[in-house]
Short mmCIF file of C-alpha atoms and ligand atoms in Angstrom, two decimals:
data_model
loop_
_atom_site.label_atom_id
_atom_site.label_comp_id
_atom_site.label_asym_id
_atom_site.label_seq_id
_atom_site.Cartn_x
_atom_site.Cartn_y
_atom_site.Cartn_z
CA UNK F 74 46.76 35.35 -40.95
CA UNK F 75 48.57 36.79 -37.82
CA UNK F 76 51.34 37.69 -39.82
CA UNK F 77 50.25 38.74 -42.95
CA UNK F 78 53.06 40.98 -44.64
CA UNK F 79 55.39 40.56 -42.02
CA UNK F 80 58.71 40.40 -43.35
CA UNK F 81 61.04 38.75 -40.75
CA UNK F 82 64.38 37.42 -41.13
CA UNK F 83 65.28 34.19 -39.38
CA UNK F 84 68.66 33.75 -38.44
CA UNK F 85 69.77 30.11 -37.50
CA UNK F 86 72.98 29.13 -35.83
CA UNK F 87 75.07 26.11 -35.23
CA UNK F 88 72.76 24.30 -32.66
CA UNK F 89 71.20 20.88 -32.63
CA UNK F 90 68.32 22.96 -32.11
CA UNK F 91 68.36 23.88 -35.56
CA UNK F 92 66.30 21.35 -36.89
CA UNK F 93 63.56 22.86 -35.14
CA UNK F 94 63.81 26.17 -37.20
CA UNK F 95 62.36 24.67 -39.86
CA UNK F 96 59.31 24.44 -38.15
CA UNK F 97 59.57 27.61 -37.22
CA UNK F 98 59.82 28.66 -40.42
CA UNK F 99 56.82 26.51 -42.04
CA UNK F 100 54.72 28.25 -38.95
CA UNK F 101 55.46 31.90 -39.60
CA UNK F 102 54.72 31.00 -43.43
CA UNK F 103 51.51 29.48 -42.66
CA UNK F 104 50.76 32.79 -40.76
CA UNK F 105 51.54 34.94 -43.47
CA UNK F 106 54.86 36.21 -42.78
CA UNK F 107 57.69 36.54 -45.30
CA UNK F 108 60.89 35.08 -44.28
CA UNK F 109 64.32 35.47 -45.31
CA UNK F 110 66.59 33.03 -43.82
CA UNK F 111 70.53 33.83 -42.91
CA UNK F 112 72.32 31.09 -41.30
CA UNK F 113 75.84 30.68 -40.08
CA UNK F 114 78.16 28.29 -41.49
CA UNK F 115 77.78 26.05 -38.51
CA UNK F 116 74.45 26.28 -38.84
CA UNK F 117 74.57 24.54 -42.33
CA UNK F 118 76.09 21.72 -40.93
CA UNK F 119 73.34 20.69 -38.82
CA UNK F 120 70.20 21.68 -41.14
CA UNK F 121 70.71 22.43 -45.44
CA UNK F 122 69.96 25.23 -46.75
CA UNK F 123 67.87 23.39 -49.82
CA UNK F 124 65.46 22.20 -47.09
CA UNK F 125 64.78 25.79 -45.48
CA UNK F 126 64.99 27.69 -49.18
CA UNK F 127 62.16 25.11 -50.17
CA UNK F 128 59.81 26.24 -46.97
CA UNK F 129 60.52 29.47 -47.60
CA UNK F 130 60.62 29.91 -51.22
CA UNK F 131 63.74 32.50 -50.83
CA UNK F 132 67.25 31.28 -51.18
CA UNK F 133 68.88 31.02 -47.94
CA UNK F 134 71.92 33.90 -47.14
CA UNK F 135 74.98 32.84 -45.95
CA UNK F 136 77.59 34.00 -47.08
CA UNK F 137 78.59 38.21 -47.68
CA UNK F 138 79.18 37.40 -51.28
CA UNK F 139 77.24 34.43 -53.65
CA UNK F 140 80.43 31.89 -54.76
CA UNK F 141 80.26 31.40 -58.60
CA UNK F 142 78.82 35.00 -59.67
CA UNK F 143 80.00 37.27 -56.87
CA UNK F 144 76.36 38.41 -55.86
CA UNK F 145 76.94 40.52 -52.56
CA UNK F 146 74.16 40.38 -50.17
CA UNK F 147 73.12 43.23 -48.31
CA UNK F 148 73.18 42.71 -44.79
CA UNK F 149 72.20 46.58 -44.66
CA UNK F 150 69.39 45.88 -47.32
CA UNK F 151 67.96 43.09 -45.23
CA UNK F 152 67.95 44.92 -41.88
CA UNK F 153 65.55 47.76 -43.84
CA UNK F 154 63.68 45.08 -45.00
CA UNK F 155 62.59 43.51 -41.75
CA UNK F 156 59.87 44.24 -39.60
CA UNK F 157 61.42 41.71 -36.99
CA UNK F 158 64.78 39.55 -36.68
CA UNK F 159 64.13 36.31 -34.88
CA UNK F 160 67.63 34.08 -34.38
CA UNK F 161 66.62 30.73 -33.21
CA UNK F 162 68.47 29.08 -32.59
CA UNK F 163 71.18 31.31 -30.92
CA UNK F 164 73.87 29.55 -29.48
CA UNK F 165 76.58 31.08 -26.51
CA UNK F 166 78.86 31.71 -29.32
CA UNK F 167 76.46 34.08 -31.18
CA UNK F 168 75.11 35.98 -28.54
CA UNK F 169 78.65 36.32 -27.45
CA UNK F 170 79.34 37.54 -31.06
CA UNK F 171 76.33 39.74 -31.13
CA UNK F 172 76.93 41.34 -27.20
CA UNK F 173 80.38 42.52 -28.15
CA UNK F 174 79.82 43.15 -32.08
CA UNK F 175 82.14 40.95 -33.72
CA UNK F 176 80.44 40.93 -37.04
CA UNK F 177 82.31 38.32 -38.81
CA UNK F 178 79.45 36.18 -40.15
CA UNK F 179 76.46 37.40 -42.32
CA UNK F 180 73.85 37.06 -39.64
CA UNK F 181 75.93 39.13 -37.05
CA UNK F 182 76.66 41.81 -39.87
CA UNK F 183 72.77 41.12 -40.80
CA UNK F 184 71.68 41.98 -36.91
CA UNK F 185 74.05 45.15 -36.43
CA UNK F 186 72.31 46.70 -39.57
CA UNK F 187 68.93 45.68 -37.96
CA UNK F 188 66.11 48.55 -37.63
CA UNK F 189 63.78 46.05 -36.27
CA UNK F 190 63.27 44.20 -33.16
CA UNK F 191 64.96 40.98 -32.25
CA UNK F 192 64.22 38.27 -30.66
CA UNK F 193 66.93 35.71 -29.62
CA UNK F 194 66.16 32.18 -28.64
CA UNK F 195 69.05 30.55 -26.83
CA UNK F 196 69.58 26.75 -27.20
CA UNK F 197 72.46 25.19 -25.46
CA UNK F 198 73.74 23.06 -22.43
CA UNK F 199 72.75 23.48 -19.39
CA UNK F 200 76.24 24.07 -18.27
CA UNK F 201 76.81 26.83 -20.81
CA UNK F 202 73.62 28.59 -20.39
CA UNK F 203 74.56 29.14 -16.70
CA UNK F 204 77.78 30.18 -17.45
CA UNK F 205 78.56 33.47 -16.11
CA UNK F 206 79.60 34.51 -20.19
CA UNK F 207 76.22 33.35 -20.90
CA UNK F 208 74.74 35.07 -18.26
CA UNK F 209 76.05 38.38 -19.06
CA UNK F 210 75.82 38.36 -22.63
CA UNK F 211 72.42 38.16 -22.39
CA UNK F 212 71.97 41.07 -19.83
CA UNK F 213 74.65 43.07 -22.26
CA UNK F 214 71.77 41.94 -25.40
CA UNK F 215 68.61 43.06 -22.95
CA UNK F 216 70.35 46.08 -22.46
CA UNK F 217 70.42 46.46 -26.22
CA UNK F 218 66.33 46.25 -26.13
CA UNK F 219 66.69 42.53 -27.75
CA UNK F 220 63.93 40.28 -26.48
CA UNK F 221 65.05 37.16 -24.97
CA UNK F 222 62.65 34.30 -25.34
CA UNK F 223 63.97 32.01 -22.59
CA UNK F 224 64.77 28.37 -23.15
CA UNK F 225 62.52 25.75 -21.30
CA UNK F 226 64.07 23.07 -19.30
CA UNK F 227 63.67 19.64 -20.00
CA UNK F 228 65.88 17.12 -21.33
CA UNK F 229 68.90 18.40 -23.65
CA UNK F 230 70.69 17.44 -27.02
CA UNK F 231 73.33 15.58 -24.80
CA UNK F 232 70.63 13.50 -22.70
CA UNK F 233 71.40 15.99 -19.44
CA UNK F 234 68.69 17.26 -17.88
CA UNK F 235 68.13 21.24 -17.43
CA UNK F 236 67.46 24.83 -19.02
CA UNK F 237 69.00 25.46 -22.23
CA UNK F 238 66.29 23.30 -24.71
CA UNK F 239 65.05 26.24 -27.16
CA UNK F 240 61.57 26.96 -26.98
CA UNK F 241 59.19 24.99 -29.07
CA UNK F 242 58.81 26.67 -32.36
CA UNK F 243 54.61 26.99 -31.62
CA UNK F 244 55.40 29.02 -28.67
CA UNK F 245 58.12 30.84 -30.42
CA UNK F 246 55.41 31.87 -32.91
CA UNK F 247 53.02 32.98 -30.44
CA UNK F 248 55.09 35.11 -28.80
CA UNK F 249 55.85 36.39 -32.12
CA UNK F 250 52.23 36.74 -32.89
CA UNK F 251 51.81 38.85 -29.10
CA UNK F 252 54.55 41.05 -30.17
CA UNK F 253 53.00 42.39 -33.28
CA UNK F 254 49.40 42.15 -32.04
CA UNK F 255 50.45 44.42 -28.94
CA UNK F 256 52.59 45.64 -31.19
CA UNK F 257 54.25 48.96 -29.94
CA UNK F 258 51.05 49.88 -28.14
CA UNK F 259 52.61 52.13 -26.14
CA UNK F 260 54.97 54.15 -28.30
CA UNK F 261 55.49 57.26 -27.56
CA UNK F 262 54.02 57.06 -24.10
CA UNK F 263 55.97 58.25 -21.10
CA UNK F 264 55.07 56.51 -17.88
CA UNK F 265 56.77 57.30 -14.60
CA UNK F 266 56.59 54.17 -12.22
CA UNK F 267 57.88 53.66 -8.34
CA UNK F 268 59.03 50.55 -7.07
CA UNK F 269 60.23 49.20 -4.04
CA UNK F 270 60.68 50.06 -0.69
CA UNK F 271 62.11 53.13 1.00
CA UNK F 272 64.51 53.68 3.71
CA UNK F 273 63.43 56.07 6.15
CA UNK F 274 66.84 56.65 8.35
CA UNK F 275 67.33 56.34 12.60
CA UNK F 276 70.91 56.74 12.31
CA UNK F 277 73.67 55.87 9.77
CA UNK F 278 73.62 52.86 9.67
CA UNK F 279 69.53 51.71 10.87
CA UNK F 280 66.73 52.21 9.03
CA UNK F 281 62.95 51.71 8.76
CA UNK F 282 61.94 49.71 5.99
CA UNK F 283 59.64 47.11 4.50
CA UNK F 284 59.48 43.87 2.99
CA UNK F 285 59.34 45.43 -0.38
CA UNK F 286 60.67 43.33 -3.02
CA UNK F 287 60.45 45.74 -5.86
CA UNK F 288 59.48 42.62 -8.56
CA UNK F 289 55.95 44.08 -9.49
CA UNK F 290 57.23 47.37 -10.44
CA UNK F 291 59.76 45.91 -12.31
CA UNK F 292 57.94 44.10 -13.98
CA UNK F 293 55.54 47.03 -15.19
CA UNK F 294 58.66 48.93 -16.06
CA UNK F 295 59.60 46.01 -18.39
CA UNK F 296 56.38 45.33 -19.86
CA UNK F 297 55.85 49.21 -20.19
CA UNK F 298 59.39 49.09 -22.14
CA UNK F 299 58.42 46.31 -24.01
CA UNK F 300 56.00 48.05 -25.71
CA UNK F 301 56.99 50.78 -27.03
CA UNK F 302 56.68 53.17 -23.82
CA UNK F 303 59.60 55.12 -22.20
CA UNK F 304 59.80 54.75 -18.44
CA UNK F 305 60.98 56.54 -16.08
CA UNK F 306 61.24 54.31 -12.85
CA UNK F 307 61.83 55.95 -9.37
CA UNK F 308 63.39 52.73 -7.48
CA UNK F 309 63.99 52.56 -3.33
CA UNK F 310 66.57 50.24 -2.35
CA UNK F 311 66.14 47.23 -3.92
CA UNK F 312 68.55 44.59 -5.33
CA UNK F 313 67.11 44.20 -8.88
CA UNK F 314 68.47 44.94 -12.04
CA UNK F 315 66.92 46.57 -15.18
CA UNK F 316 68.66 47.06 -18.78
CA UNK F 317 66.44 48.25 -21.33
CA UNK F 318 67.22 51.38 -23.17
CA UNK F 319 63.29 52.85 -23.19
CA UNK F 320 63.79 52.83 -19.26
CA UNK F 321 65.31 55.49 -17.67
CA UNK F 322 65.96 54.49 -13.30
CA UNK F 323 66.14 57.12 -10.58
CA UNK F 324 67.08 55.56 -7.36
CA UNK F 325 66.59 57.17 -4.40
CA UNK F 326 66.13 55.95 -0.58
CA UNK F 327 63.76 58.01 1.43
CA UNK F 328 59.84 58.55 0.72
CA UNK F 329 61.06 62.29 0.51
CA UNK F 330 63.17 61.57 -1.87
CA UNK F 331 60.92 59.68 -4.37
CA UNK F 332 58.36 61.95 -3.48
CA UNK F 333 60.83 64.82 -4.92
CA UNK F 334 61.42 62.59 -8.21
CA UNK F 335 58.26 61.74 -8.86
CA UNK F 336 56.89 64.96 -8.57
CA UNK F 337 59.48 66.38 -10.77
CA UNK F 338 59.07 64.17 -13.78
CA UNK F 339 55.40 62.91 -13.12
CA UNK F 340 53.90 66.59 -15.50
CA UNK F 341 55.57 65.30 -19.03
CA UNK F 342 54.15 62.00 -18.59
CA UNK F 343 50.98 60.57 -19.90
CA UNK F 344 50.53 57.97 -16.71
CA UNK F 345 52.01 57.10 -13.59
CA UNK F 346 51.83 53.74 -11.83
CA UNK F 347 52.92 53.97 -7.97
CA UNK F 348 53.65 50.24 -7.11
CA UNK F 349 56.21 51.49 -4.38
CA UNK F 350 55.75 50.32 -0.81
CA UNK F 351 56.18 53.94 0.46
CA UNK F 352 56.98 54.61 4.32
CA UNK F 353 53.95 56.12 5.75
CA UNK F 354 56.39 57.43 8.60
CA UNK F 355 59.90 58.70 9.12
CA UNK F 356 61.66 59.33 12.16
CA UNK F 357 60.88 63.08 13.91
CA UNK F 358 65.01 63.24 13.69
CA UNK F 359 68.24 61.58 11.90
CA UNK F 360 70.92 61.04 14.18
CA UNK F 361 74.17 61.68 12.61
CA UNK F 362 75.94 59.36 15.35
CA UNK F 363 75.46 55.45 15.46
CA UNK F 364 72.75 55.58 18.40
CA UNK F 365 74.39 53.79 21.39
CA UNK F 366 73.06 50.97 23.08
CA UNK F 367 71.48 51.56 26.59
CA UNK F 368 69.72 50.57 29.77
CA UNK F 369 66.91 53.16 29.35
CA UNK F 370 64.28 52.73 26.62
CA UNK F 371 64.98 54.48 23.49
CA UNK F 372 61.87 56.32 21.59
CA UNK F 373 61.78 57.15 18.17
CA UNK F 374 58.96 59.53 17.37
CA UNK F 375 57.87 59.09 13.68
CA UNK F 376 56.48 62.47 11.66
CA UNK F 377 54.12 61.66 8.45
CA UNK F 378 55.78 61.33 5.22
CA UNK F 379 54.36 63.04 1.80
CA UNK F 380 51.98 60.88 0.40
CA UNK F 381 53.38 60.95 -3.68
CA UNK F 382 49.94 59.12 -4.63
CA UNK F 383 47.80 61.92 -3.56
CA UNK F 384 50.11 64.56 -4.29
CA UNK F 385 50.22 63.74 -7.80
CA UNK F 386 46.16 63.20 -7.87
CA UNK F 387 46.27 66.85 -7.27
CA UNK F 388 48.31 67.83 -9.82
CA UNK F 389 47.00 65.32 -12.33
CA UNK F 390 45.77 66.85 -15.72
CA UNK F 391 42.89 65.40 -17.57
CA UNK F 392 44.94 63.67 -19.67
CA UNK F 393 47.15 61.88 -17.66
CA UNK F 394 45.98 58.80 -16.23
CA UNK F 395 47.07 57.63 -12.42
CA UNK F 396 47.12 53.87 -11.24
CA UNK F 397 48.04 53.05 -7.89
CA UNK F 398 47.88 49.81 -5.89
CA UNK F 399 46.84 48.93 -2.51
CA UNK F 400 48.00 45.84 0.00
CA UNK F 401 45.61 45.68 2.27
CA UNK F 402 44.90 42.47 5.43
CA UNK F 403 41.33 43.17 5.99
CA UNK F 404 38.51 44.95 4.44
CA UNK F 405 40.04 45.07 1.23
CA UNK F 406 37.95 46.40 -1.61
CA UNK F 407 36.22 48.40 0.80
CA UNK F 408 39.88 50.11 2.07
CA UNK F 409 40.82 50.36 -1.37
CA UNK F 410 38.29 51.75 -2.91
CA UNK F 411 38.49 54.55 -0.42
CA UNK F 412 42.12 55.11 -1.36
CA UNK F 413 41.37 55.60 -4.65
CA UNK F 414 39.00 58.20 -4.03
CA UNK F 415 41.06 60.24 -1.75
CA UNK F 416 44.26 59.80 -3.52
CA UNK F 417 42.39 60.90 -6.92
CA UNK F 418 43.89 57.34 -8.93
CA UNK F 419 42.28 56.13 -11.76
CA UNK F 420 42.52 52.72 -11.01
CA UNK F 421 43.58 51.13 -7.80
CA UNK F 422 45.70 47.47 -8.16
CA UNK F 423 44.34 45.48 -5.37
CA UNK F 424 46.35 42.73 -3.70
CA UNK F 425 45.64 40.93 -0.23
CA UNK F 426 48.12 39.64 1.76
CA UNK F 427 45.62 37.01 2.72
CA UNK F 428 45.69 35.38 -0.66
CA UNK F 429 48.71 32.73 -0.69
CA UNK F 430 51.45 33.64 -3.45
CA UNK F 431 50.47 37.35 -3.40
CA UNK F 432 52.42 40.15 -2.31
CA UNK F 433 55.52 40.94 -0.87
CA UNK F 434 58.90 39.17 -2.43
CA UNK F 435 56.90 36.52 -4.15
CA UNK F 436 57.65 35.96 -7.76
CA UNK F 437 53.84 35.78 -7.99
CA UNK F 438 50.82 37.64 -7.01
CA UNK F 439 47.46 37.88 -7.77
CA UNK F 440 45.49 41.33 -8.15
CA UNK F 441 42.38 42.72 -8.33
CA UNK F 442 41.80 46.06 -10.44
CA UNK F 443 39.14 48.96 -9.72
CA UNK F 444 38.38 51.68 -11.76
CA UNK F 445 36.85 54.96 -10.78
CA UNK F 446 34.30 54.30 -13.51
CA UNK F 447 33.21 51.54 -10.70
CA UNK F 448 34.09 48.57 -13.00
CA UNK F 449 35.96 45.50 -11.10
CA UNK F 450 38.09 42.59 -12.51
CA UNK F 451 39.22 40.07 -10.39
CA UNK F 452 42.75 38.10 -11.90
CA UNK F 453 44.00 34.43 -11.03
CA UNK F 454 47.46 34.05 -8.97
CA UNK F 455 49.58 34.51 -11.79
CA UNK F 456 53.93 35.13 -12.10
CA UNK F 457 54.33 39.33 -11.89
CA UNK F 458 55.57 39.48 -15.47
CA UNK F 459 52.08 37.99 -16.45
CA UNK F 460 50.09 40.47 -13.97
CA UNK F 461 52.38 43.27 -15.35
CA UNK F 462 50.85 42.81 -18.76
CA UNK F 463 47.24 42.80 -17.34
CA UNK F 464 47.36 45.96 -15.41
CA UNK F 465 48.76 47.61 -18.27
CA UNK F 466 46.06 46.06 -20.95
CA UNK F 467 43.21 47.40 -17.75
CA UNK F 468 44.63 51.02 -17.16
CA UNK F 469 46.62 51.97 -19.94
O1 C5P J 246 47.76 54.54 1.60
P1 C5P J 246 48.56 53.43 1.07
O2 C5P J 246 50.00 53.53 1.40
O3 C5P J 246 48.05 52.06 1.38
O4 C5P J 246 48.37 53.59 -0.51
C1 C5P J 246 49.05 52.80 -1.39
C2 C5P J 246 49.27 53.52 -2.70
O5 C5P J 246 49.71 54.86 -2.44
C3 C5P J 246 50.36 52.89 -3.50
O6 C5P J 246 50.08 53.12 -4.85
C4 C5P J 246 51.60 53.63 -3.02
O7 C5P J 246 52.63 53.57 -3.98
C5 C5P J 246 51.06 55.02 -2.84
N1 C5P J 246 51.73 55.79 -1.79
C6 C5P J 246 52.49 56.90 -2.15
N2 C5P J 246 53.08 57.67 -1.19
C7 C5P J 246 52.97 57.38 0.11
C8 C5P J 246 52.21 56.25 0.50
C9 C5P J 246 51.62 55.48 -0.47
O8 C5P J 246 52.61 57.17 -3.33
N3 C5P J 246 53.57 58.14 1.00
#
């Protein structure tokens, strides 16, 4: 029983997909949850409210008052009540109505009274999930802290092929079941993380950088957020974007200038993951001129940067915990573990450029994680969101 006592309300919405929440309500039953149902009008036209009262032994809510005796429900009642709000399915019209708070149903009233998570799974056309309205509705609800459980692709409702089927209601449920098993493992926490690359300036308008994508410490930062932790992430240029109201972003350009963030906010915080590809290197001098092209050969000396890694291994207290990762072409466990020592990490996240799918701008990678206890885990190529979770179940 996965769910044993878990009260969640299940909101359902005017989508073919509806049918399927019946399912998903049988399933989070049979795992022990209690669920209160509130559906839209529209969504009573494509699945009765009998059929889901019966499954869930609770009459279905509706409406803001009861017809024949003038009953009011308490949408404020029910968002005390919940330990989770799951609307599946949610189609563009509600998350529209939810991103810009027009409360004019019960469910929308229901999830701006919320004190719980939510979880949204979208089902609609492939046309309208790629809508741009679509698209930034759901950034506006991420931004929020909602949880968007992505819709698959496959074939749709209308026999069109494409992303915008809601997810089956087993996975639903075990992503469910992950939430409240991880639970808020990391509330309270406060974890700085870098990401990206940096910029180290010739002139104003060159620079020396790297192939830094910035996805892997993204990722952390979002899995970090996810449960429970507040992050603080120190970003170099990259072209990502991040909404989620535990995570707070720096960005800065130059090594010198992460350096100076991170070791500003790195003593109030229980951990610190450095996934940035910091430059090593900067040039000796900055020209404040665009450098002019020549017939003679043009030198750049290059003057070490601060390495933040090490810096903050000296300043690390017992109780903060320091995780840093290595990309290394040759010798690899033997380079990293070597880093790890001088640098004074915790844990070192190892990834080789040899291994296909790993490293740089891939939406993959594949890691493996040392501790300074000696102890070595080696992970399959997996997508970063997926390693994210990992390092943080290893180090944190
Ligand atoms: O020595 P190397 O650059 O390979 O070490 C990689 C680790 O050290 C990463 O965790 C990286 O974020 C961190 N690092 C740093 N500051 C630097 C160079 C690397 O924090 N100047």
């Amino acid at each position: 029983m996965t769910l044993k006592n878990k009260h969640i309300v299940l909101g359902i919405t005017g989508s073919i997909a509806a049918y399927k929440a019946a399912s998903l309500a049988r399933l989070l039953i049979k795992a022990g949850a209690e669920v209160q149902i509130v559906i839209t009008p529209a969504g009573k036209e494509f699945i009765t409210p009998v059929t889901l009262s019966a499954l869930t032994g609770k009459p279905v809510v509706s409406e803001f008052f009861t017809a024949n005796d003038g009953t009011w429900h308490s949408h404020v009642d029910l968002g005390q009540w919940a330990d989770l709000m799951l609307i599946a399915p949610a189609t563009a019209s509600t998350l529209g109505k939810m991103a810009n708070g027009v409360a004019d149903n019960m469910l929308i009233t229901t999830y701006m009274s919320m004190k719980a998570p939510v979880m949204v799974a979208p089902a609609m056309d492939l046309d309208m999930f790629a809508h741009p309205a679509t698209v930034r509705n759901l950034e506006i609800l991420r931004s929020y802290g909602n949880i968007i459980i992505e819709p698959a692709s496959g074939e749709l409702a209308s026999h069109l092929i494409g992303k915008g089927r809601m997810e089956e209601p087993e996975k639903i449920l075990s992503i469910v079941e992950d939430y409240f098993s991880e639970g808020q493992s990391l509330a309270k926490k406060k974890i700085l993380i870098t990401a990206g690359p940096t910029y180290e300036k010739i002139d104003p308008v060159r620079f020396i950088g790297n192939y830094s994508s910035g996805k892997m410490g993204f990722s952390l930062a979002e899995e970090c957020a996810r449960r429970g932790a507040e992050v603080i992430l120190v970003a170099g240029p990259v072209s990502l974007k991040i909404n989620h109201p535990n995570i707070t972003r720096i960005d800065v350009e130059s090594a010198d200038e992460m350096y100076n963030a991170s070791v500003k906010e790195f003593p109030a915080m229980d951990a610190a993951i450095l996934c940035a590809a910091v430059a090593d290197f900067r040039p000796s001098e900055q020209y404040s001129e665009k450098v002019k092209r020549g017939e003679d050969l043009f030198t750049i000396s290059l003057v070490p940067n601060k390495d933040i890694a090490a810096s903050l291994g000296k300043i690390k207290k017992a109780n903060q915990r320091l995780i840093g990762f290595a990309l290394e072409t040759n010798d690899e466990e033997t380079n990293a573990l070597k880093k790890m020592v001088k640098k004074n990490l915790d844990y070192i996240v190892l990834n080789s450029l040899n291994d296909a799918g790993a490293g740089f701008k891939h939406d993959t990678n594949k890691v493996t994680i040392l501790s300074k206890n000696g102890e070595k885990k080696d992970f399959a190529l997996k997508s970063k969101k997926e390693v994210a979770a990992d390092i943080v179940d290893y180090t944190l």
